[in-house]
PDB file of C-alpha atoms in Angstrom:
ATOM      1  CA  MET N   1     -60.938  10.976 -32.660  1.00 40.00           C
ATOM      2  CA  PRO N   2     -62.594  13.049 -35.415  1.00 43.00           C
ATOM      3  CA  GLU N   3     -60.297  15.010 -37.699  1.00 45.00           C
ATOM      4  CA  SER N   4     -62.130  18.256 -37.002  1.00 48.00           C
ATOM      5  CA  LEU N   5     -63.028  19.227 -33.436  1.00 51.00           C
ATOM      6  CA  PRO N   6     -65.167  20.581 -31.962  1.00 63.00           C
ATOM      7  CA  PRO N   7     -68.102  19.493 -34.152  1.00 67.00           C
ATOM      8  CA  THR N   8     -70.739  21.957 -32.911  1.00 87.00           C
ATOM      9  CA  ILE N   9     -69.149  25.382 -33.422  1.00 93.00           C
ATOM     10  CA  ASP N  10     -70.475  27.756 -36.065  1.00 94.00           C
ATOM     11  CA  PRO N  11     -67.281  29.408 -37.429  1.00 94.00           C
ATOM     12  CA  VAL N  12     -69.081  32.617 -38.436  1.00 94.00           C
ATOM     13  CA  ALA N  13     -70.542  33.051 -34.957  1.00 94.00           C
ATOM     14  CA  ALA N  14     -67.151  32.229 -33.423  1.00 95.00           C
ATOM     15  CA  ALA N  15     -65.459  34.925 -35.528  1.00 95.00           C
ATOM     16  CA  ARG N  16     -68.041  37.517 -34.528  1.00 95.00           C
ATOM     17  CA  TRP N  17     -67.589  36.723 -30.844  1.00 96.00           C
ATOM     18  CA  HIS N  18     -63.806  36.791 -31.130  1.00 96.00           C
ATOM     19  CA  ALA N  19     -63.867  40.252 -32.727  1.00 95.00           C
ATOM     20  CA  LEU N  20     -65.772  41.830 -29.813  1.00 93.00           C
ATOM     21  CA  VAL N  21     -63.641  43.971 -27.521  1.00 91.00           C
ATOM     22  CA  PRO N  22     -64.649  43.474 -23.866  1.00 90.00           C
ATOM     23  CA  ASP N  23     -64.647  46.365 -21.424  1.00 87.00           C
ATOM     24  CA  GLU N  24     -63.044  44.167 -18.770  1.00 90.00           C
ATOM     25  CA  SER N  25     -61.635  40.660 -18.584  1.00 93.00           C
ATOM     26  CA  PRO N  26     -64.315  38.349 -17.118  1.00 95.00           C
ATOM     27  CA  TRP N  27     -63.983  37.584 -13.416  1.00 96.00           C
ATOM     28  CA  LEU N  28     -63.950  33.828 -14.022  1.00 97.00           C
ATOM     29  CA  HIS N  29     -61.110  34.160 -16.513  1.00 98.00           C
ATOM     30  CA  GLU N  30     -59.058  36.186 -14.059  1.00 97.00           C
ATOM     31  CA  GLU N  31     -59.652  33.594 -11.338  1.00 98.00           C
ATOM     32  CA  VAL N  32     -58.602  30.744 -13.645  1.00 98.00           C
ATOM     33  CA  ALA N  33     -55.509  32.715 -14.677  1.00 98.00           C
ATOM     34  CA  ARG N  34     -54.606  33.163 -11.005  1.00 97.00           C
ATOM     35  CA  ARG N  35     -54.922  29.429 -10.396  1.00 97.00           C
ATOM     36  CA  MET N  36     -52.997  28.532 -13.543  1.00 97.00           C
ATOM     37  CA  GLN N  37     -50.090  30.848 -12.774  1.00 96.00           C
ATOM     38  CA  GLU N  38     -49.701  29.166  -9.383  1.00 95.00           C
ATOM     39  CA  ARG N  39     -48.738  26.037 -11.308  1.00 94.00           C
ATOM     40  CA  LEU N  40     -45.742  27.882 -12.732  1.00 94.00           C
ATOM     41  CA  GLN N  41     -43.943  27.406  -9.410  1.00 90.00           C
ATOM     42  CA  TRP N  42     -43.195  23.848 -10.541  1.00 88.00           C
ATOM     43  CA  ILE N  43     -41.364  25.063 -13.639  1.00 86.00           C
ATOM     44  CA  VAL N  44     -37.641  24.552 -12.990  1.00 83.00           C
ATOM     45  CA  LYS N  45     -36.233  26.869 -15.649  1.00 87.00           C
ATOM     46  CA  ALA N  46     -37.813  30.292 -16.073  1.00 92.00           C
ATOM     47  CA  PRO N  47     -38.359  31.366 -19.682  1.00 95.00           C
ATOM     48  CA  SER N  48     -36.319  34.187 -21.169  1.00 95.00           C
ATOM     49  CA  ALA N  49     -39.184  34.996 -23.553  1.00 97.00           C
ATOM     50  CA  TRP N  50     -42.873  34.225 -23.135  1.00 98.00           C
ATOM     51  CA  CYS N  51     -45.989  34.935 -25.164  1.00 98.00           C
ATOM     52  CA  ASP N  52     -49.493  35.772 -23.905  1.00 98.00           C
ATOM     53  CA  TRP N  53     -52.062  34.847 -26.547  1.00 98.00           C
ATOM     54  CA  ASP N  54     -55.195  37.050 -26.449  1.00 97.00           C
ATOM     55  CA  PRO N  55     -54.830  38.494 -22.934  1.00 97.00           C
ATOM     56  CA  LEU N  56     -57.667  41.011 -23.215  1.00 96.00           C
ATOM     57  CA  ARG N  57     -60.366  38.401 -22.685  1.00 96.00           C
ATOM     58  CA  GLY N  58     -57.992  35.890 -21.120  1.00 97.00           C
ATOM     59  CA  GLY N  59     -57.209  38.187 -18.210  1.00 96.00           C
ATOM     60  CA  MET N  60     -55.109  41.315 -17.910  1.00 96.00           C
ATOM     61  CA  GLN N  61     -54.628  40.767 -14.181  1.00 96.00           C
ATOM     62  CA  GLY N  62     -53.464  37.247 -14.972  1.00 97.00           C
ATOM     63  CA  HIS N  63     -50.991  38.679 -17.479  1.00 97.00           C
ATOM     64  CA  ALA N  64     -49.606  40.926 -14.751  1.00 95.00           C
ATOM     65  CA  LEU N  65     -49.190  37.980 -12.372  1.00 96.00           C
ATOM     66  CA  VAL N  66     -47.186  36.000 -14.927  1.00 96.00           C
ATOM     67  CA  GLY N  67     -45.162  39.105 -15.728  1.00 95.00           C
ATOM     68  CA  GLU N  68     -44.266  39.521 -12.052  1.00 94.00           C
ATOM     69  CA  ARG N  69     -43.210  35.885 -11.786  1.00 94.00           C
ATOM     70  CA  PHE N  70     -40.988  36.165 -14.871  1.00 95.00           C
ATOM     71  CA  ALA N  71     -39.909  39.754 -14.421  1.00 92.00           C
ATOM     72  CA  GLN N  72     -36.622  39.242 -16.297  1.00 92.00           C
ATOM     73  CA  ALA N  73     -38.250  37.655 -19.338  1.00 95.00           C
ATOM     74  CA  VAL N  74     -39.273  39.456 -22.505  1.00 95.00           C
ATOM     75  CA  SER N  75     -43.031  39.306 -23.012  1.00 96.00           C
ATOM     76  CA  GLN N  76     -44.748  39.053 -26.378  1.00 97.00           C
ATOM     77  CA  ILE N  77     -48.441  39.925 -26.622  1.00 97.00           C
ATOM     78  CA  VAL N  78     -50.638  38.535 -29.371  1.00 98.00           C
ATOM     79  CA  GLU N  79     -54.098  40.097 -29.346  1.00 97.00           C
ATOM     80  CA  THR N  80     -55.931  38.657 -32.347  1.00 97.00           C
ATOM     81  CA  SER N  81     -59.425  39.954 -31.632  1.00 94.00           C
ATOM     82  CA  SER N  82     -59.110  43.191 -33.638  1.00 94.00           C
ATOM     83  CA  PRO N  83     -56.910  46.299 -33.993  1.00 94.00           C
ATOM     84  CA  GLN N  84     -59.158  47.909 -31.384  1.00 95.00           C
ATOM     85  CA  GLY N  85     -58.440  45.017 -29.027  1.00 94.00           C
ATOM     86  CA  GLU N  86     -54.681  45.434 -29.406  1.00 95.00           C
ATOM     87  CA  ALA N  87     -55.040  49.177 -28.818  1.00 95.00           C
ATOM     88  CA  ALA N  88     -56.972  48.440 -25.622  1.00 94.00           C
ATOM     89  CA  VAL N  89     -54.206  46.121 -24.385  1.00 95.00           C
ATOM     90  CA  ARG N  90     -51.545  48.729 -25.174  1.00 94.00           C
ATOM     91  CA  ALA N  91     -53.500  51.377 -23.262  1.00 92.00           C
ATOM     92  CA  ARG N  92     -53.910  49.157 -20.200  1.00 91.00           C
ATOM     93  CA  LEU N  93     -50.234  48.245 -20.122  1.00 91.00           C
ATOM     94  CA  ALA N  94     -48.982  51.791 -20.692  1.00 84.00           C
ATOM     95  CA  ARG N  95     -46.994  53.161 -17.750  1.00 68.00           C
ATOM     96  CA  PRO N  96     -46.833  56.870 -16.892  1.00 59.00           C
ATOM     97  CA  TRP N  97     -43.490  58.539 -17.540  1.00 52.00           C
ATOM     98  CA  TRP N  98     -42.878  58.981 -13.794  1.00 51.00           C
ATOM     99  CA  SER N  99     -43.394  55.297 -12.951  1.00 51.00           C
ATOM    100  CA  PRO N 100     -40.170  53.450 -11.956  1.00 53.00           C
ATOM    101  CA  ALA N 101     -41.509  50.366 -13.743  1.00 51.00           C
ATOM    102  CA  ARG N 102     -41.373  52.283 -17.023  1.00 48.00           C
ATOM    103  CA  TRP N 103     -37.589  52.368 -16.783  1.00 46.00           C
ATOM    104  CA  SER N 104     -36.825  49.180 -14.854  1.00 49.00           C
ATOM    105  CA  ALA N 105     -38.916  46.699 -16.864  1.00 52.00           C
ATOM    106  CA  GLY N 106     -38.722  45.988 -20.548  1.00 67.00           C
ATOM    107  CA  ALA N 107     -41.684  47.045 -22.646  1.00 83.00           C
ATOM    108  CA  PRO N 108     -43.776  44.173 -24.021  1.00 91.00           C
ATOM    109  CA  ARG N 109     -43.631  43.370 -27.695  1.00 94.00           C
ATOM    110  CA  PHE N 110     -46.771  43.145 -29.802  1.00 96.00           C
ATOM    111  CA  GLY N 111     -47.685  41.049 -32.804  1.00 96.00           C
ATOM    112  CA  LEU N 112     -47.188  37.466 -33.875  1.00 96.00           C
ATOM    113  CA  PRO N 113     -43.919  36.004 -32.587  1.00 96.00           C
ATOM    114  CA  GLN N 114     -41.293  34.626 -34.895  1.00 96.00           C
ATOM    115  CA  ASP N 115     -41.296  30.866 -35.251  1.00 97.00           C
ATOM    116  CA  GLY N 116     -39.243  29.180 -32.548  1.00 97.00           C
ATOM    117  CA  SER N 117     -38.756  32.376 -30.536  1.00 97.00           C
ATOM    118  CA  GLN N 118     -40.691  31.712 -27.303  1.00 98.00           C
ATOM    119  CA  GLN N 119     -39.846  29.574 -24.276  1.00 97.00           C
ATOM    120  CA  MET N 120     -43.416  29.668 -22.944  1.00 98.00           C
ATOM    121  CA  LEU N 121     -46.773  30.276 -24.542  1.00 98.00           C
ATOM    122  CA  TRP N 122     -49.654  31.209 -22.237  1.00 98.00           C
ATOM    123  CA  SER N 123     -53.296  30.974 -23.324  1.00 98.00           C
ATOM    124  CA  ASN N 124     -56.086  31.395 -20.806  1.00 98.00           C
ATOM    125  CA  MET N 125     -59.719  30.424 -21.456  1.00 98.00           C
ATOM    126  CA  ALA N 126     -59.642  30.769 -25.245  1.00 96.00           C
ATOM    127  CA  LEU N 127     -59.402  27.339 -26.841  1.00 96.00           C
ATOM    128  CA  HIS N 128     -63.031  26.289 -26.218  1.00 96.00           C
ATOM    129  CA  MET N 129     -64.254  29.231 -28.348  1.00 96.00           C
ATOM    130  CA  ALA N 130     -61.992  28.469 -31.338  1.00 95.00           C
ATOM    131  CA  ALA N 131     -63.680  27.145 -34.474  1.00 93.00           C
ATOM    132  CA  GLU N 132     -60.386  25.551 -35.628  1.00 94.00           C
ATOM    133  CA  PRO N 133     -58.591  24.554 -32.429  1.00 95.00           C
ATOM    134  CA  GLN N 134     -56.124  22.224 -34.126  1.00 94.00           C
ATOM    135  CA  ALA N 135     -54.896  25.049 -36.365  1.00 95.00           C
ATOM    136  CA  LEU N 136     -54.497  27.292 -33.319  1.00 97.00           C
ATOM    137  CA  ILE N 137     -52.532  24.642 -31.414  1.00 97.00           C
ATOM    138  CA  ALA N 138     -50.278  24.168 -34.450  1.00 97.00           C
ATOM    139  CA  ARG N 139     -49.633  27.930 -34.540  1.00 98.00           C
ATOM    140  CA  TRP N 140     -48.620  27.842 -30.864  1.00 98.00           C
ATOM    141  CA  HIS N 141     -46.278  24.936 -31.589  1.00 98.00           C
ATOM    142  CA  ARG N 142     -44.514  26.933 -34.320  1.00 97.00           C
ATOM    143  CA  ALA N 143     -44.008  29.908 -31.997  1.00 98.00           C
ATOM    144  CA  LEU N 144     -42.242  27.840 -29.343  1.00 98.00           C
ATOM    145  CA  ALA N 145     -38.558  27.044 -29.268  1.00 97.00           C
ATOM    146  CA  VAL N 146     -37.405  23.477 -28.720  1.00 97.00           C
ATOM    147  CA  ASP N 147     -37.984  22.585 -25.057  1.00 95.00           C
ATOM    148  CA  GLY N 148     -40.403  25.494 -24.761  1.00 97.00           C
ATOM    149  CA  TYR N 149     -43.733  24.732 -23.164  1.00 97.00           C
ATOM    150  CA  LEU N 150     -47.409  25.549 -23.496  1.00 98.00           C
ATOM    151  CA  MET N 151     -49.703  26.491 -20.604  1.00 98.00           C
ATOM    152  CA  PHE N 152     -53.409  26.770 -21.396  1.00 98.00           C
ATOM    153  CA  SER N 153     -56.857  26.530 -19.873  1.00 98.00           C
ATOM    154  CA  CYS N 154     -60.353  26.233 -21.308  1.00 98.00           C
ATOM    155  CA  LEU N 155     -63.868  25.115 -20.438  1.00 97.00           C
ATOM    156  CA  GLY N 156     -64.742  21.407 -20.368  1.00 96.00           C
ATOM    157  CA  PRO N 157     -67.867  19.326 -21.121  1.00 96.00           C
ATOM    158  CA  ASP N 158     -69.477  19.653 -17.676  1.00 97.00           C
ATOM    159  CA  THR N 159     -69.723  23.419 -18.054  1.00 97.00           C
ATOM    160  CA  LEU N 160     -73.294  24.730 -17.576  1.00 97.00           C
ATOM    161  CA  ARG N 161     -74.651  21.217 -17.135  1.00 97.00           C
ATOM    162  CA  GLU N 162     -77.586  22.635 -15.136  1.00 97.00           C
ATOM    163  CA  LEU N 163     -78.500  24.999 -17.971  1.00 97.00           C
ATOM    164  CA  HIS N 164     -78.222  22.260 -20.604  1.00 97.00           C
ATOM    165  CA  ALA N 165     -80.576  20.045 -18.584  1.00 97.00           C
ATOM    166  CA  LEU N 166     -83.067  22.893 -18.194  1.00 97.00           C
ATOM    167  CA  TYR N 167     -83.130  23.640 -21.942  1.00 96.00           C
ATOM    168  CA  ALA N 168     -83.543  19.945 -22.761  1.00 96.00           C
ATOM    169  CA  ASP N 169     -86.491  19.611 -20.373  1.00 96.00           C
ATOM    170  CA  LEU N 170     -88.175  22.627 -21.986  1.00 95.00           C
ATOM    171  CA  GLY N 171     -87.637  21.230 -25.491  1.00 94.00           C
ATOM    172  CA  TRP N 172     -85.357  24.088 -26.545  1.00 94.00           C
ATOM    173  CA  PRO N 173     -82.170  23.835 -28.637  1.00 93.00           C
ATOM    174  CA  ALA N 174     -78.953  23.545 -26.647  1.00 93.00           C
ATOM    175  CA  PRO N 175     -77.892  26.759 -24.861  1.00 95.00           C
ATOM    176  CA  GLY N 176     -74.298  26.341 -25.994  1.00 94.00           C
ATOM    177  CA  HIS N 177     -71.956  24.374 -28.202  1.00 94.00           C
ATOM    178  CA  ALA N 178     -70.369  21.129 -27.002  1.00 93.00           C
ATOM    179  CA  MET N 179     -67.080  21.453 -25.135  1.00 94.00           C
ATOM    180  CA  THR N 180     -64.141  19.181 -25.897  1.00 94.00           C
ATOM    181  CA  ASP N 181     -62.996  16.606 -23.337  1.00 94.00           C
ATOM    182  CA  MET N 182     -59.542  17.041 -21.837  1.00 95.00           C
ATOM    183  CA  HIS N 183     -58.385  13.679 -23.236  1.00 94.00           C
ATOM    184  CA  ASP N 184     -59.208  14.878 -26.763  1.00 95.00           C
ATOM    185  CA  TRP N 185     -57.194  18.035 -26.115  1.00 96.00           C
ATOM    186  CA  GLY N 186     -54.283  15.821 -25.123  1.00 96.00           C
ATOM    187  CA  ASP N 187     -54.596  13.874 -28.363  1.00 95.00           C
ATOM    188  CA  MET N 188     -54.636  17.089 -30.383  1.00 96.00           C
ATOM    189  CA  LEU N 189     -51.498  18.326 -28.621  1.00 97.00           C
ATOM    190  CA  VAL N 190     -49.659  15.147 -29.589  1.00 97.00           C
ATOM    191  CA  GLN N 191     -50.902  15.373 -33.174  1.00 95.00           C
ATOM    192  CA  ALA N 192     -49.558  18.940 -33.356  1.00 96.00           C
ATOM    193  CA  GLY N 193     -46.083  17.773 -32.280  1.00 97.00           C
ATOM    194  CA  PHE N 194     -46.162  18.440 -28.543  1.00 97.00           C
ATOM    195  CA  ALA N 195     -44.807  15.874 -26.110  1.00 97.00           C
ATOM    196  CA  GLU N 196     -45.828  14.622 -22.678  1.00 94.00           C
ATOM    197  CA  PRO N 197     -49.110  16.519 -22.360  1.00 96.00           C
ATOM    198  CA  ILE N 198     -50.400  16.790 -18.806  1.00 95.00           C
ATOM    199  CA  MET N 199     -54.133  17.403 -18.529  1.00 97.00           C
ATOM    200  CA  ASP N 200     -56.245  17.905 -15.441  1.00 96.00           C
ATOM    201  CA  MET N 201     -59.495  19.598 -14.514  1.00 97.00           C
ATOM    202  CA  GLU N 202     -61.501  21.074 -11.682  1.00 97.00           C
ATOM    203  CA  ARG N 203     -65.068  22.279 -11.282  1.00 98.00           C
ATOM    204  CA  ILE N 204     -65.941  25.761 -10.101  1.00 97.00           C
ATOM    205  CA  THR N 205     -69.465  26.623  -8.964  1.00 97.00           C
ATOM    206  CA  LEU N 206     -70.619  30.210  -9.430  1.00 97.00           C
ATOM    207  CA  THR N 207     -73.701  31.463  -7.613  1.00 97.00           C
ATOM    208  CA  PHE N 208     -76.011  34.330  -8.495  1.00 97.00           C
ATOM    209  CA  ALA N 209     -78.682  36.161  -6.541  1.00 97.00           C
ATOM    210  CA  THR N 210     -81.056  36.612  -9.501  1.00 97.00           C
ATOM    211  CA  PRO N 211     -81.652  35.194 -12.992  1.00 97.00           C
ATOM    212  CA  GLN N 212     -80.867  38.625 -14.423  1.00 97.00           C
ATOM    213  CA  ARG N 213     -77.421  38.646 -12.815  1.00 97.00           C
ATOM    214  CA  LEU N 214     -76.768  35.101 -14.016  1.00 97.00           C
ATOM    215  CA  LEU N 215     -77.582  35.972 -17.636  1.00 96.00           C
ATOM    216  CA  GLN N 216     -75.475  39.113 -17.458  1.00 95.00           C
ATOM    217  CA  GLU N 217     -72.456  37.068 -16.366  1.00 95.00           C
ATOM    218  CA  LEU N 218     -72.966  34.495 -19.123  1.00 96.00           C
ATOM    219  CA  ARG N 219     -73.079  37.230 -21.779  1.00 94.00           C
ATOM    220  CA  GLY N 220     -69.611  38.317 -20.680  1.00 94.00           C
ATOM    221  CA  LEU N 221     -68.216  34.791 -20.765  1.00 95.00           C
ATOM    222  CA  GLY N 222     -69.264  33.773 -24.260  1.00 94.00           C
ATOM    223  CA  ARG N 223     -71.965  33.123 -26.792  1.00 93.00           C
ATOM    224  CA  ASN N 224     -73.948  30.137 -28.010  1.00 93.00           C
ATOM    225  CA  LEU N 225     -71.934  29.008 -31.040  1.00 94.00           C
ATOM    226  CA  HIS N 226     -74.029  25.913 -31.746  1.00 93.00           C
ATOM    227  CA  PRO N 227     -75.056  25.723 -35.437  1.00 91.00           C
ATOM    228  CA  ARG N 228     -78.579  24.643 -34.391  1.00 89.00           C
ATOM    229  CA  ARG N 229     -79.135  27.386 -31.842  1.00 89.00           C
ATOM    230  CA  PHE N 230     -82.330  29.487 -32.013  1.00 86.00           C
ATOM    231  CA  ALA N 231     -82.427  30.902 -35.541  1.00 79.00           C
ATOM    232  CA  ALA N 232     -84.292  34.105 -34.657  1.00 79.00           C
ATOM    233  CA  LEU N 233     -84.702  36.646 -31.906  1.00 79.00           C
ATOM    234  CA  ARG N 234     -86.867  35.691 -28.954  1.00 85.00           C
ATOM    235  CA  GLY N 235     -89.378  37.964 -27.271  1.00 88.00           C
ATOM    236  CA  ARG N 236     -90.162  39.151 -23.766  1.00 90.00           C
ATOM    237  CA  ASN N 237     -92.424  36.207 -23.045  1.00 93.00           C
ATOM    238  CA  TRP N 238     -89.633  33.753 -23.773  1.00 93.00           C
ATOM    239  CA  ARG N 239     -87.231  35.770 -21.606  1.00 94.00           C
ATOM    240  CA  ALA N 240     -89.727  35.795 -18.737  1.00 95.00           C
ATOM    241  CA  ARG N 241     -90.209  32.022 -19.036  1.00 95.00           C
ATOM    242  CA  LEU N 242     -86.451  31.500 -19.002  1.00 96.00           C
ATOM    243  CA  GLU N 243     -85.958  33.647 -15.912  1.00 97.00           C
ATOM    244  CA  GLN N 244     -88.777  31.856 -14.119  1.00 97.00           C
ATOM    245  CA  ALA N 245     -87.283  28.450 -14.983  1.00 97.00           C
ATOM    246  CA  LEU N 246     -83.830  29.568 -13.804  1.00 97.00           C
ATOM    247  CA  ALA N 247     -85.222  30.740 -10.485  1.00 97.00           C
ATOM    248  CA  GLN N 248     -87.074  27.479  -9.947  1.00 95.00           C
ATOM    249  CA  ARG N 249     -84.549  24.949 -11.236  1.00 95.00           C
ATOM    250  CA  LEU N 250     -81.160  26.399 -10.299  1.00 96.00           C
ATOM    251  CA  ALA N 251     -81.850  27.498  -6.719  1.00 95.00           C
ATOM    252  CA  ASP N 252     -79.428  25.452  -4.592  1.00 94.00           C
ATOM    253  CA  PRO N 253     -80.030  25.051  -0.837  1.00 94.00           C
ATOM    254  CA  ARG N 254     -76.333  24.260  -0.378  1.00 93.00           C
ATOM    255  CA  HIS N 255     -75.631  27.864  -1.422  1.00 93.00           C
ATOM    256  CA  GLY N 256     -78.356  29.582   0.553  1.00 93.00           C
ATOM    257  CA  GLY N 257     -80.910  29.260  -2.216  1.00 94.00           C
ATOM    258  CA  GLN N 258     -78.832  31.177  -4.755  1.00 96.00           C
ATOM    259  CA  LEU N 259     -78.743  30.072  -8.387  1.00 97.00           C
ATOM    260  CA  ALA N 260     -75.755  27.793  -9.014  1.00 97.00           C
ATOM    261  CA  LEU N 261     -73.942  26.966 -12.253  1.00 97.00           C
ATOM    262  CA  THR N 262     -71.059  24.541 -12.766  1.00 98.00           C
ATOM    263  CA  PHE N 263     -67.989  25.390 -14.843  1.00 98.00           C
ATOM    264  CA  GLU N 264     -65.497  22.655 -15.677  1.00 98.00           C
ATOM    265  CA  ILE N 265     -62.015  24.110 -16.060  1.00 98.00           C
ATOM    266  CA  VAL N 266     -59.471  22.133 -18.093  1.00 98.00           C
ATOM    267  CA  TYR N 267     -55.758  22.840 -17.646  1.00 98.00           C
ATOM    268  CA  GLY N 268     -53.140  21.671 -20.132  1.00 97.00           C
ATOM    269  CA  HIS N 269     -49.357  21.632 -20.189  1.00 96.00           C
ATOM    270  CA  ALA N 270     -47.020  20.215 -22.837  1.00 97.00           C
ATOM    271  CA  PHE N 271     -43.554  20.931 -24.217  1.00 95.00           C
ATOM    272  CA  LYS N 272     -42.087  21.089 -27.694  1.00 97.00           C
ATOM    273  CA  PRO N 273     -39.501  18.328 -28.204  1.00 96.00           C
ATOM    274  CA  ALA N 274     -36.591  18.374 -30.606  1.00 92.00           C
ATOM    275  CA  PRO N 275     -37.742  17.459 -34.121  1.00 85.00           C
ATOM    276  CA  ARG N 276     -37.146  13.909 -35.232  1.00 76.00           C
ATOM    277  CA  VAL N 277     -35.998  12.949 -38.696  1.00 61.00           C
ATOM    278  CA  ARG N 278     -37.851  10.162 -40.466  1.00 59.00           C
ATOM    279  CA  VAL N 279     -35.224   8.008 -42.176  1.00 51.00           C
ATOM    280  CA  GLU N 280     -36.242   7.278 -45.747  1.00 55.00           C
ATOM    281  CA  GLY N 281     -34.545   6.916 -49.066  1.00 51.00           C
ATOM    282  CA  SER N 282     -34.732  10.669 -49.415  1.00 51.00           C
ATOM    283  CA  SER N 283     -35.422  12.949 -46.431  1.00 52.00           C
ATOM    284  CA  ALA N 284     -36.014  16.704 -46.324  1.00 57.00           C
ATOM    285  CA  VAL N 285     -35.485  18.745 -43.158  1.00 56.00           C
ATOM    286  CA  SER N 286     -36.201  22.455 -42.799  1.00 60.00           C
ATOM    287  CA  LEU N 287     -33.271  24.725 -41.954  1.00 61.00           C
ATOM    288  CA  GLN N 288     -34.961  25.819 -38.719  1.00 63.00           C
ATOM    289  CA  ASP N 289     -35.534  22.216 -37.596  1.00 62.00           C
ATOM    290  CA  MET N 290     -31.941  21.295 -38.413  1.00 55.00           C
ATOM    291  CA  ARG N 291     -30.634  24.226 -36.376  1.00 61.00           C
ATOM    292  CA  SER N 292     -32.830  23.165 -33.455  1.00 59.00           C
ATOM    293  CA  MET N 293     -31.580  19.592 -33.604  1.00 54.00           C
ATOM    294  CA  LEU N 294     -27.936  20.660 -33.763  1.00 54.00           C
ATOM    295  CA  LYS N 295     -28.315  23.076 -30.829  1.00 60.00           C
ATOM    296  CA  SER N 296     -30.032  20.499 -28.660  1.00 54.00           C
ATOM    297  CA  GLY N 297     -27.676  17.699 -29.591  1.00 53.00           C
ATOM    298  CA  ARG N 298     -30.624  15.322 -29.525  1.00 47.00           C
ATOM    299  CA  THR N 299     -31.136  14.361 -33.139  1.00 44.00           C
ATOM    300  CA  SER N 300     -32.769  10.996 -33.501  1.00 43.00           C
ATOM    301  CA  ALA N 301     -34.140   8.828 -36.233  1.00 42.00           C
ATOM    302  CA  ARG N 302     -37.320   6.817 -36.419  1.00 41.00           C
TER     303      ARG N 302
END
């Protein structure tokens, strides 16, 4: 596996997209969050502290669902898009003074968590837009306590396969950057120090009545981060040709003639094991790792 994945993301374009503050969490993201939180029913031990990484675009309704499931846990919110994004999250989570929830539930914490402080880290539909995904996964690993676990989702390679085929037939550059396969995500989790990654996927088909509605939805879901995307603005003639091609090529009789697009959703789960000491002539272990090993009683050598 290459050392740096994914290979087709322009980091400048990725940073610009990440800094945008959406008016609402995309519908698809909220739906994926709903499906992912259903998987939490299989978790035997509820976390006492959990972290939601970038919930504004990941899904505020999804955040609420996880919060209801783990009502006794302390929640940490990390909104890295911008100060405006964090302010938007704070405003949406603010409870009026007369609300019983204001007094019965603990207020969420904001900002980066301390290393080793979280029992669960939740990230919904973010990893496929990260220019340095391995660095992000490593940051999640540091935030988790030993035996804490990661729950994440992202888009997979089959996403927008109909649109990619259309652009290729028209001789245009790709409409989006390449998505990473779930097996590569599993490899990256192991490289970051996670154990027993469980990866699976499903495909969701979204339908649209018009090309205009389809393009509007795609603008809310992301941007084309491919380094070899169109280098300049395109005019009305190009837009008209695109809309005509969408209407002709994506109309699906199985969905009443509406325009259909495929989204591959990848789900990942892994936990942080106790650190292992490599036995050498001289070994150095961080104080935090040593404390974790002593608490768990599972020190081992390799």
